[in-house]
Short mmCIF file of C-alpha atoms in Angstrom, two decimals:
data_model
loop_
_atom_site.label_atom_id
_atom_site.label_comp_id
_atom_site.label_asym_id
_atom_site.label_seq_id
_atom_site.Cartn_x
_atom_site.Cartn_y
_atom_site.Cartn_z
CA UNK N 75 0.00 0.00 0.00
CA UNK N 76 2.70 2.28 0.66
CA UNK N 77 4.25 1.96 -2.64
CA UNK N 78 0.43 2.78 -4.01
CA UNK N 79 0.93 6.48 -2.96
CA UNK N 80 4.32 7.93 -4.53
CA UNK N 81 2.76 5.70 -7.55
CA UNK N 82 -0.73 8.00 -7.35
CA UNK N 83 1.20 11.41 -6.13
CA UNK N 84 3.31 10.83 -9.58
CA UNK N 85 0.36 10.25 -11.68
CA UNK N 86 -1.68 13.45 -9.83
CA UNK N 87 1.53 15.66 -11.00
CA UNK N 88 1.24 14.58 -14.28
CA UNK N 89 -2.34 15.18 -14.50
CA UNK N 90 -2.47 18.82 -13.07
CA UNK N 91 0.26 19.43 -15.71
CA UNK N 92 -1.57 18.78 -19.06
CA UNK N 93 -3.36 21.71 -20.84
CA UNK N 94 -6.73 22.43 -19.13
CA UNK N 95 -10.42 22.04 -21.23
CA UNK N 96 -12.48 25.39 -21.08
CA UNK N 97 -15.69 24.48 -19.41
CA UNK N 98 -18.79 26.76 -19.91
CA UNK N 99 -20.97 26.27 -16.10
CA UNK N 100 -24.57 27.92 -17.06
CA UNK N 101 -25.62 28.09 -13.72
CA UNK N 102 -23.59 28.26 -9.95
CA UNK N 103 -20.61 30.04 -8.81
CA UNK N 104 -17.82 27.32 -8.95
CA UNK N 105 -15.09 27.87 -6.09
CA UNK N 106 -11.97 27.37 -8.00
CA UNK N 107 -10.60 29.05 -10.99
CA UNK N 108 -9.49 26.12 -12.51
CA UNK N 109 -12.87 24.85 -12.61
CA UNK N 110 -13.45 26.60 -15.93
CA UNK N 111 -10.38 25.71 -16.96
CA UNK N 112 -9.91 29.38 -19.37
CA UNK N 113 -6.31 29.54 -18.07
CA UNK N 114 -3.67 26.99 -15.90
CA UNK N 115 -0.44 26.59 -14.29
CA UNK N 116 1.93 24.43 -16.58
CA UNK N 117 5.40 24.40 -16.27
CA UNK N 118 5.62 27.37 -13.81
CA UNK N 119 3.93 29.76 -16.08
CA UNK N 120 0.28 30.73 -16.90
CA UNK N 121 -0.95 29.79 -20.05
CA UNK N 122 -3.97 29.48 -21.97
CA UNK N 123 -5.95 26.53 -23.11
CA UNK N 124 -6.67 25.30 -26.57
CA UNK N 125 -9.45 27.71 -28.20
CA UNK N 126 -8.93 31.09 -25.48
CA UNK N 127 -7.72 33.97 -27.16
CA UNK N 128 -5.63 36.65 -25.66
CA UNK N 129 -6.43 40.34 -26.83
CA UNK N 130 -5.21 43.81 -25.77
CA UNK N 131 -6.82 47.20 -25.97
CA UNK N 132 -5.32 50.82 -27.49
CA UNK N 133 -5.75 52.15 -24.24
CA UNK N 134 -6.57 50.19 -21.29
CA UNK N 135 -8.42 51.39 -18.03
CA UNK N 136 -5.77 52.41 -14.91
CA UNK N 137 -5.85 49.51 -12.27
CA UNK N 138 -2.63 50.63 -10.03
CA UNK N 139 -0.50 50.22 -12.58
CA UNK N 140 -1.54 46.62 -12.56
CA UNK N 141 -0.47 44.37 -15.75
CA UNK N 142 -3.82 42.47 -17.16
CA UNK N 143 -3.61 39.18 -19.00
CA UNK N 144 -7.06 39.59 -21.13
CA UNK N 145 -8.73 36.42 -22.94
CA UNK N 146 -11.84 35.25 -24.81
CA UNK N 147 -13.62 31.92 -24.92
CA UNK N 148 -16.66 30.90 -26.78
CA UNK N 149 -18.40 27.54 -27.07
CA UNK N 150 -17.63 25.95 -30.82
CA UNK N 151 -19.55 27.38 -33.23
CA UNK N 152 -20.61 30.38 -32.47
CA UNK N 153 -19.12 34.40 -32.88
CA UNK N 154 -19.29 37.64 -31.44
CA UNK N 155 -21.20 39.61 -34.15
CA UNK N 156 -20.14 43.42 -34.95
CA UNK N 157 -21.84 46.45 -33.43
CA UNK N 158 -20.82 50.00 -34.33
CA UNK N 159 -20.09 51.86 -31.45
CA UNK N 160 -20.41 49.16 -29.13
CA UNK N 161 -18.91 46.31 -27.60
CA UNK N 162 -19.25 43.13 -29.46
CA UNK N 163 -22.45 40.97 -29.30
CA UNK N 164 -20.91 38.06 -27.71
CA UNK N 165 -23.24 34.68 -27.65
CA UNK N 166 -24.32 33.03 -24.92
CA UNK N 167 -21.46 30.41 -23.45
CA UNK N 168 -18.99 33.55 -23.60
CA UNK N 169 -16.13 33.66 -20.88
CA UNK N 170 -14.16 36.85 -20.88
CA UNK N 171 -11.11 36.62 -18.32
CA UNK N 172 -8.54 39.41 -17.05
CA UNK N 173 -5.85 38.21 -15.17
CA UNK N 174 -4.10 41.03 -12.95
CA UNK N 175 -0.79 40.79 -12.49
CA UNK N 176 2.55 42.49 -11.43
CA UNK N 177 6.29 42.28 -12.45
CA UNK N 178 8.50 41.38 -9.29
CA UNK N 179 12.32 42.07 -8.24
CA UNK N 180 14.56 40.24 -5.93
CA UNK N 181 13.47 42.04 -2.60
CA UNK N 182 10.04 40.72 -2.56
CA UNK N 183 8.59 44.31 -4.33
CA UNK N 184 6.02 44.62 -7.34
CA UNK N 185 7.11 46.57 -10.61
CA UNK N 186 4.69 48.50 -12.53
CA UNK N 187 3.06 46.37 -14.78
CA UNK N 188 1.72 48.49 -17.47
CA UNK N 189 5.20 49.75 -18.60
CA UNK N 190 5.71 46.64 -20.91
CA UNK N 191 7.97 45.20 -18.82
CA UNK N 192 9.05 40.88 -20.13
CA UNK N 193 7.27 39.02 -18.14
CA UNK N 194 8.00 35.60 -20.23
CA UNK N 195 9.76 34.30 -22.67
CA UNK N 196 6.61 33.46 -24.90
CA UNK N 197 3.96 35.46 -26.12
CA UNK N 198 -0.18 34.54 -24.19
CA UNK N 199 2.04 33.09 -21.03
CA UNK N 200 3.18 34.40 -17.58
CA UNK N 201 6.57 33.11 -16.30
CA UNK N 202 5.81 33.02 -12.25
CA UNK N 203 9.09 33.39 -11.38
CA UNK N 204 9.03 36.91 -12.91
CA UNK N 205 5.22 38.08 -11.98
CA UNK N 206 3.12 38.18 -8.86
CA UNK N 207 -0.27 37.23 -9.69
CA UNK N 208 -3.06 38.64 -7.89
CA UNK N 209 -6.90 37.86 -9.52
CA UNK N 210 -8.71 36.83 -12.31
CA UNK N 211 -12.11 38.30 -13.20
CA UNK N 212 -14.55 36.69 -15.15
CA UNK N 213 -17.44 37.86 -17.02
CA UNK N 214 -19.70 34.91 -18.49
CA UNK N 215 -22.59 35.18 -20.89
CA UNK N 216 -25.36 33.48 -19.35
CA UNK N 217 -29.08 32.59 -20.45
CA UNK N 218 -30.25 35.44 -17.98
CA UNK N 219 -27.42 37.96 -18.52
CA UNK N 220 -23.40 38.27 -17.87
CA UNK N 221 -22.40 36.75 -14.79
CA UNK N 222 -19.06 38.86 -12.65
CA UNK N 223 -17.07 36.46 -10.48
CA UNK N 224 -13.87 37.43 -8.72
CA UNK N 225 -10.63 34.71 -8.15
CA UNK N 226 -8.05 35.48 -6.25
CA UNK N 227 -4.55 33.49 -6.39
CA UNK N 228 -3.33 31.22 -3.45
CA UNK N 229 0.05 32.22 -2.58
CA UNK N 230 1.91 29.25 -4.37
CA UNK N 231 -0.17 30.53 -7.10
CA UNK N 232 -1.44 26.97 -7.99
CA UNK N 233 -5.10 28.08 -8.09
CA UNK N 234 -7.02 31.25 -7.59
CA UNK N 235 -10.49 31.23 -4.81
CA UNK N 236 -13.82 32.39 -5.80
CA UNK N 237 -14.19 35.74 -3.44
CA UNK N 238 -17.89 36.99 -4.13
CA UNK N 239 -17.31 39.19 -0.72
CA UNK N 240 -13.96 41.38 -1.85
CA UNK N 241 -10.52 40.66 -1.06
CA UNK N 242 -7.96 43.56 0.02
CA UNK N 243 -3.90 43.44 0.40
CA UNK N 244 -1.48 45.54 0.60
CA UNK N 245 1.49 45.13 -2.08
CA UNK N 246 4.66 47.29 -1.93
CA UNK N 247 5.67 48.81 -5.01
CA UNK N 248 9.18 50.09 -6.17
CA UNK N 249 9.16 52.78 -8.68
CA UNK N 250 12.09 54.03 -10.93
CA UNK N 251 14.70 56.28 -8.67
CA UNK N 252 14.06 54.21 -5.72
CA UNK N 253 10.84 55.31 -4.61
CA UNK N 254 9.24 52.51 -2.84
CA UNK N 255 5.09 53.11 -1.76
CA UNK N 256 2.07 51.10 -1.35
CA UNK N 257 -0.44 50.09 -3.14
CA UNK N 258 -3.77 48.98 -0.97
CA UNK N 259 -5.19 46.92 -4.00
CA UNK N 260 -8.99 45.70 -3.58
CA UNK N 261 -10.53 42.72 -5.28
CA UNK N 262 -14.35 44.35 -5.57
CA UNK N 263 -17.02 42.01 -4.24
CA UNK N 264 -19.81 40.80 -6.78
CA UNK N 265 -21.83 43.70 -6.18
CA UNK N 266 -19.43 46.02 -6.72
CA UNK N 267 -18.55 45.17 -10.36
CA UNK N 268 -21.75 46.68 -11.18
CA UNK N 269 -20.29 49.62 -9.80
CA UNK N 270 -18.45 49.41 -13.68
CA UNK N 271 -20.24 46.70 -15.61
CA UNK N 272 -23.88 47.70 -15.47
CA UNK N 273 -23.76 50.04 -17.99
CA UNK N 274 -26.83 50.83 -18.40
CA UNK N 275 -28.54 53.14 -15.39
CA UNK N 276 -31.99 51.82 -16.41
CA UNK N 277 -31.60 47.82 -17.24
CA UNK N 278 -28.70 47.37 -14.32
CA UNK N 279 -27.92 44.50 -16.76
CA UNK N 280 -23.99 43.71 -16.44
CA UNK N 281 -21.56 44.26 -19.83
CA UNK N 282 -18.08 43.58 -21.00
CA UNK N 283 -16.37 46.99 -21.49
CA UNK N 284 -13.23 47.01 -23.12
CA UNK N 285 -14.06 44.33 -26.04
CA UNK N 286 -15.39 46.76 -28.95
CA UNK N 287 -13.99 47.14 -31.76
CA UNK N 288 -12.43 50.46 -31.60
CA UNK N 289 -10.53 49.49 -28.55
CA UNK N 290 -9.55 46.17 -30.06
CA UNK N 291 -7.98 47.46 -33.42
CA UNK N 292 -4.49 46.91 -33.15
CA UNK N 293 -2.03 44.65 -33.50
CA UNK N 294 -1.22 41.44 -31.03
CA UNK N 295 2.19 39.55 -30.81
CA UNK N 296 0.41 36.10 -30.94
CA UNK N 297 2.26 32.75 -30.56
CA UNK N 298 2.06 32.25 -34.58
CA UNK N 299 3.24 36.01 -34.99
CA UNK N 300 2.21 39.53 -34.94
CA UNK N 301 -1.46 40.41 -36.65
CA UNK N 302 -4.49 42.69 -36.46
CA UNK N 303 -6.76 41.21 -33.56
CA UNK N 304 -10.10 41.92 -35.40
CA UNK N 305 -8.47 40.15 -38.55
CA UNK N 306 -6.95 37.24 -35.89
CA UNK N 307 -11.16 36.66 -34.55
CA UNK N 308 -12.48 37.08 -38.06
CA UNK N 309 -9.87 34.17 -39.21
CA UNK N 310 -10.39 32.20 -35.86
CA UNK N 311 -14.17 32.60 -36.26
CA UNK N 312 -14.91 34.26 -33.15
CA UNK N 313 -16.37 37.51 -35.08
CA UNK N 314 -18.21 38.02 -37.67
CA UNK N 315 -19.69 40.75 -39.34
CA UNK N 316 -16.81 43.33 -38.81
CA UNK N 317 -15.53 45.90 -41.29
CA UNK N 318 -11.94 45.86 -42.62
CA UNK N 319 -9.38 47.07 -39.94
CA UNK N 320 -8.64 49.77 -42.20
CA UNK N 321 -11.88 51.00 -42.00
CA UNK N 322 -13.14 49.96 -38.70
CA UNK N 323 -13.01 52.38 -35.96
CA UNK N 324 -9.69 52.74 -34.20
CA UNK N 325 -9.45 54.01 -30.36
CA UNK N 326 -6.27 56.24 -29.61
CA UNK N 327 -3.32 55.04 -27.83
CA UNK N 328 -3.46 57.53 -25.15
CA UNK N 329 0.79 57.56 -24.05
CA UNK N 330 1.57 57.27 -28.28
CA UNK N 331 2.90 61.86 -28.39
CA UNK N 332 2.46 60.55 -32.31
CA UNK N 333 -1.15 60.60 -32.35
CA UNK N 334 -3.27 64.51 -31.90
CA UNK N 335 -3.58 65.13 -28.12
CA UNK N 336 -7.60 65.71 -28.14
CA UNK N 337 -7.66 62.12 -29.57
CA UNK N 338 -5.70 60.24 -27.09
CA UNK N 339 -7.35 62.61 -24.14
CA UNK N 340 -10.59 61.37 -25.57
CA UNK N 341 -10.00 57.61 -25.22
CA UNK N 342 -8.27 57.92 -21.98
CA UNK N 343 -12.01 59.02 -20.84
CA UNK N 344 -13.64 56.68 -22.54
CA UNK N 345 -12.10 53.98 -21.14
CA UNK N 346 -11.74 54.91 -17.90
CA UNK N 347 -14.94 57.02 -17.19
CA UNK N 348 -17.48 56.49 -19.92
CA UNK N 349 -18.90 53.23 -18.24
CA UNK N 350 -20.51 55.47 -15.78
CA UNK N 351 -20.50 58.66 -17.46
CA UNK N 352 -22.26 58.68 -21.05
CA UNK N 353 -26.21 59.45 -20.78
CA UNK N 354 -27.91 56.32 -19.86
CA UNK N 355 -25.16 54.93 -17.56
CA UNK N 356 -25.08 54.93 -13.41
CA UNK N 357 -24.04 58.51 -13.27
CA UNK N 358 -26.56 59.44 -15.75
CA UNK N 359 -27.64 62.16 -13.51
CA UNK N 360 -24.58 63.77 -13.15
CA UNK N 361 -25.60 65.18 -16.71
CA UNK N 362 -21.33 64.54 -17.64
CA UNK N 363 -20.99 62.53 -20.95
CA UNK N 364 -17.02 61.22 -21.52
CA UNK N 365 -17.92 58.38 -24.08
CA UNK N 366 -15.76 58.67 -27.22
CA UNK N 367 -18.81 60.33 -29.58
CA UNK N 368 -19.88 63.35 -27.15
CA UNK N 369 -20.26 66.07 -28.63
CA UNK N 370 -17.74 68.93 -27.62
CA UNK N 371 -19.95 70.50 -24.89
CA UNK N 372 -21.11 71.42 -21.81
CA UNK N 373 -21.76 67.68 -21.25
CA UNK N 374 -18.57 67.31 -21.62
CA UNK N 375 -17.45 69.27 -18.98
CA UNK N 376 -16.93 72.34 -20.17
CA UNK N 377 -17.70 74.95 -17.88
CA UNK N 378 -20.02 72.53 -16.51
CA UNK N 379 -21.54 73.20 -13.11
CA UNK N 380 -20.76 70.05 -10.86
CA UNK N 381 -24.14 68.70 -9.73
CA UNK N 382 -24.18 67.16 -5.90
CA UNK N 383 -20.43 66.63 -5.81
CA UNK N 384 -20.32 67.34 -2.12
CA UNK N 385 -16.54 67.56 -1.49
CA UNK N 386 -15.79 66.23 -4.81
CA UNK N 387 -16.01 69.80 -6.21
CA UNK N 388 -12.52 70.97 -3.86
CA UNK N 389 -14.58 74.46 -4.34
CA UNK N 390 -13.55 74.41 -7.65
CA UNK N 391 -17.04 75.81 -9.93
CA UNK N 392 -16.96 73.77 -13.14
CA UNK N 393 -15.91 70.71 -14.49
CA UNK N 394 -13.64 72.01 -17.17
CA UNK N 395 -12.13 75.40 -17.31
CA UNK N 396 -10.70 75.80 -20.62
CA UNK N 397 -7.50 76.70 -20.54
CA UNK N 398 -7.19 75.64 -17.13
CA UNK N 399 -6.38 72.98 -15.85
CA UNK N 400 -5.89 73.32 -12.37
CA UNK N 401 -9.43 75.12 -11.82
CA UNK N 402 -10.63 72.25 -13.31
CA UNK N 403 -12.92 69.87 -10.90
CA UNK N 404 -11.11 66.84 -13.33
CA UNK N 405 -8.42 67.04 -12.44
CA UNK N 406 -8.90 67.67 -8.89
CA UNK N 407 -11.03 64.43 -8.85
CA UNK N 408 -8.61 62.43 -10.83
CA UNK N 409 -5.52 63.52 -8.53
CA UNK N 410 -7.39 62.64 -5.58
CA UNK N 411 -6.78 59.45 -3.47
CA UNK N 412 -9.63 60.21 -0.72
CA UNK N 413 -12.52 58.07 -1.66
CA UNK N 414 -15.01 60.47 -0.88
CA UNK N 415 -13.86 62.49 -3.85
CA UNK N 416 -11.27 60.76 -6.70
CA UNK N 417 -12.52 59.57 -9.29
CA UNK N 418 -12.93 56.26 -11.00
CA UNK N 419 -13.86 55.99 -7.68
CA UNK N 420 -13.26 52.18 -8.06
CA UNK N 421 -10.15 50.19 -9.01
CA UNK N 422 -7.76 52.55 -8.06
CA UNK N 423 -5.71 53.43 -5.03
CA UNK N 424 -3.34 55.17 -6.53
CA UNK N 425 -3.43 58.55 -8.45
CA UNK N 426 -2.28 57.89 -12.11
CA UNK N 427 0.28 60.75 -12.61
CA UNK N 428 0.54 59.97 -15.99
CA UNK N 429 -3.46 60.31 -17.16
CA UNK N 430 -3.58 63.05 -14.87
CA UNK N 431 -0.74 64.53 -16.82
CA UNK N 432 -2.46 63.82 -20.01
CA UNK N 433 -5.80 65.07 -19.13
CA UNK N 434 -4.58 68.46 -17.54
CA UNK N 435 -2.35 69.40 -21.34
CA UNK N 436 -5.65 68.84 -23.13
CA UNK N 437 -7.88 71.03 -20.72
CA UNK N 438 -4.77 73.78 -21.16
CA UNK N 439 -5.11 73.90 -24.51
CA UNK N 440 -8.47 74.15 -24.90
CA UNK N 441 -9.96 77.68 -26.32
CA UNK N 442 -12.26 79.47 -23.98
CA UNK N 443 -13.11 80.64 -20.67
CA UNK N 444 -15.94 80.34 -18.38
CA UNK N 445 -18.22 83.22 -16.79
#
């Protein structure tokens, strides 16, 4: 008997290391990440299994400076289906993950990981010896609607736990010059990805975000080689319907100085505000449109009254001040950390120096004044 267990612990290795099956669960919360089997630990590295597709977007939405890992799955035969303006119409059986994840030096600290730093060898993989991994969100497309459930990794980083109530930790990161600071990163319960993913104000109905096609438009470094990732899920069969990349909208890449600075200031608030802020979403109220088509006006900020910001406002009188940035309630709300006042006011701890940055040249060049 005793020779029966080194014989089954052998056979149990080799097992957890063959490539996971996605698995589509229409109904239930299951308790491990693995259960869905999107993405698995093989070889010390994260990869994806046969049939999930990674993708990338122009400009992605400020998580801490948090690198993201970002896949598709869809049951065999069936496509997302083109929608102008709007995020694909993905089919029921849909699994969208996001893996967050940070860079890591020899004294236990996490790197920034939206600066592009190698994190493996091979393109769609994570080598753990160079990342920390923290959670994996997934969106599914169930009969009654898209599902949110939060996984967060064990600390071997083996598996990651369903935690529907939140998770919080604090993570120390070291910066370029030295500085070292932390970041108090929060999983968001189940309730609180509505807080982003419903959309809608009126249905409360939960939505991907990122995955339309202006923000998917650009190239990928896939395992088979670089290429467009609207022509890559065209060819794959996971879209249909979709224009030619040439002629399909295009998002801005909002750090690229090559591209017009009103451009890439315009996606950076699309992605990052216009989930709340566009006129039928949760801050419809708030009368502030940032989606990507609103029209160049007061709903756009522009010497804008705030309405029932409370201390958001920092006594400042209007949203935008043309021409001025730092009379501008933006920016005051974007440079905040208090969380009675910054704004996204979830996913973020830290201030983003960088959009902030971005956000306050636009407002500075912009003609105008306000009475």
């Amino acid at each position: 008997m005793r020779l029966l267990f080194p014989f089954l612990a052998i056979i149990l290795a080799a097992c957890g290391n063959q490539p996971a099956s996605p698995a589509f669960h229409a109904e239930g919360r299951p308790d491990l990440l693995s259960d869905w089997g999107m993405v698995s630990v093989r070889d010390g590295h994260l990869v994806l299994s046969d049939g999930v597709e990674p993708y990338d977007l122009n400009t992605p939405l400020f998580t801490d400076h948090a690198g993201k890992l970002r896949t598709i799955w869809m049951p065999e035969g069936t496509s997302a289906t083109y929608r102008e303006g709007q995020v694909l119409d993905f089919p029921i059986g849909t699994v969208i993950t996001k893996t967050f994840y940070y860079p890591v030096d020899g004294d236990g600290h996490v790197l920034r990981g939206d600066q592009g730093l190698l994190v493996s060898d091979s393109p769609e993989t994570l080598d753990l010896e160079r990342v920390r991994l923290v959670e994996t969100r997934l969106l599914v497309h169930r009969e009654d609607g898209w599902v949110a459930l939060p996984y967060v990794w064990n600390e071997d980083e083996s598996d990651a736990q369903l935690m529907r109530a939140g998770y919080s930790e604090t993570l120390t990161l070291a910066e370029a010059g030295g500085t070292i600071r932390d970041i108090h990163y929060l999983v968001p319960n189940v309730n609180q990805c509505a807080g982003c993913h419903a959309t809608n104000n009126t249905t409360r109905a939960l939505s991907p975000i990122g995955p339309a096609a202006r923000h998917l438009n650009r190239d990928y470094a896939y395992a088979g080689g670089v290429e467009n990732q609207l022509s890559h899920l065209i060819a794959r069969g996971y879209l249909t319907g979709a224009p030619d990349p040439d002629l399909a909208p295009r998002a801005a890449v909002w750090n690229n100085p090559d591209i017009p600075l009103d451009q890439r200031a315009r996606a950076y608030l699309d992605i990052n505000c216009a989930h709340c802020h566009n006129p039928v979403g949760p801050a419809d109220t708030s009368g502030l449109h940032l989606n990507f088509d609103a029209p160049v006006s007061p709903n756009l900020g522009l010497c804008k009254p705030p309405i029932a910001a409370g201390p958001g406002s920092g006594g400042l009188r209007f949203d935008i001040v043309p021409g001025n940035p730092e009379d501008s309630i933006f920016i005051y709300r974007m440079a905040s950390t208090r969380g009675d006042v910054m704004m996204p006011e979830l996913g973020r701890s830290l201030t983003h120096h960088e959009g902030v940055a971005l956000i306050s040249e636009w407002i500075a060049g912009l003609e105008g004044g306000c009475n």
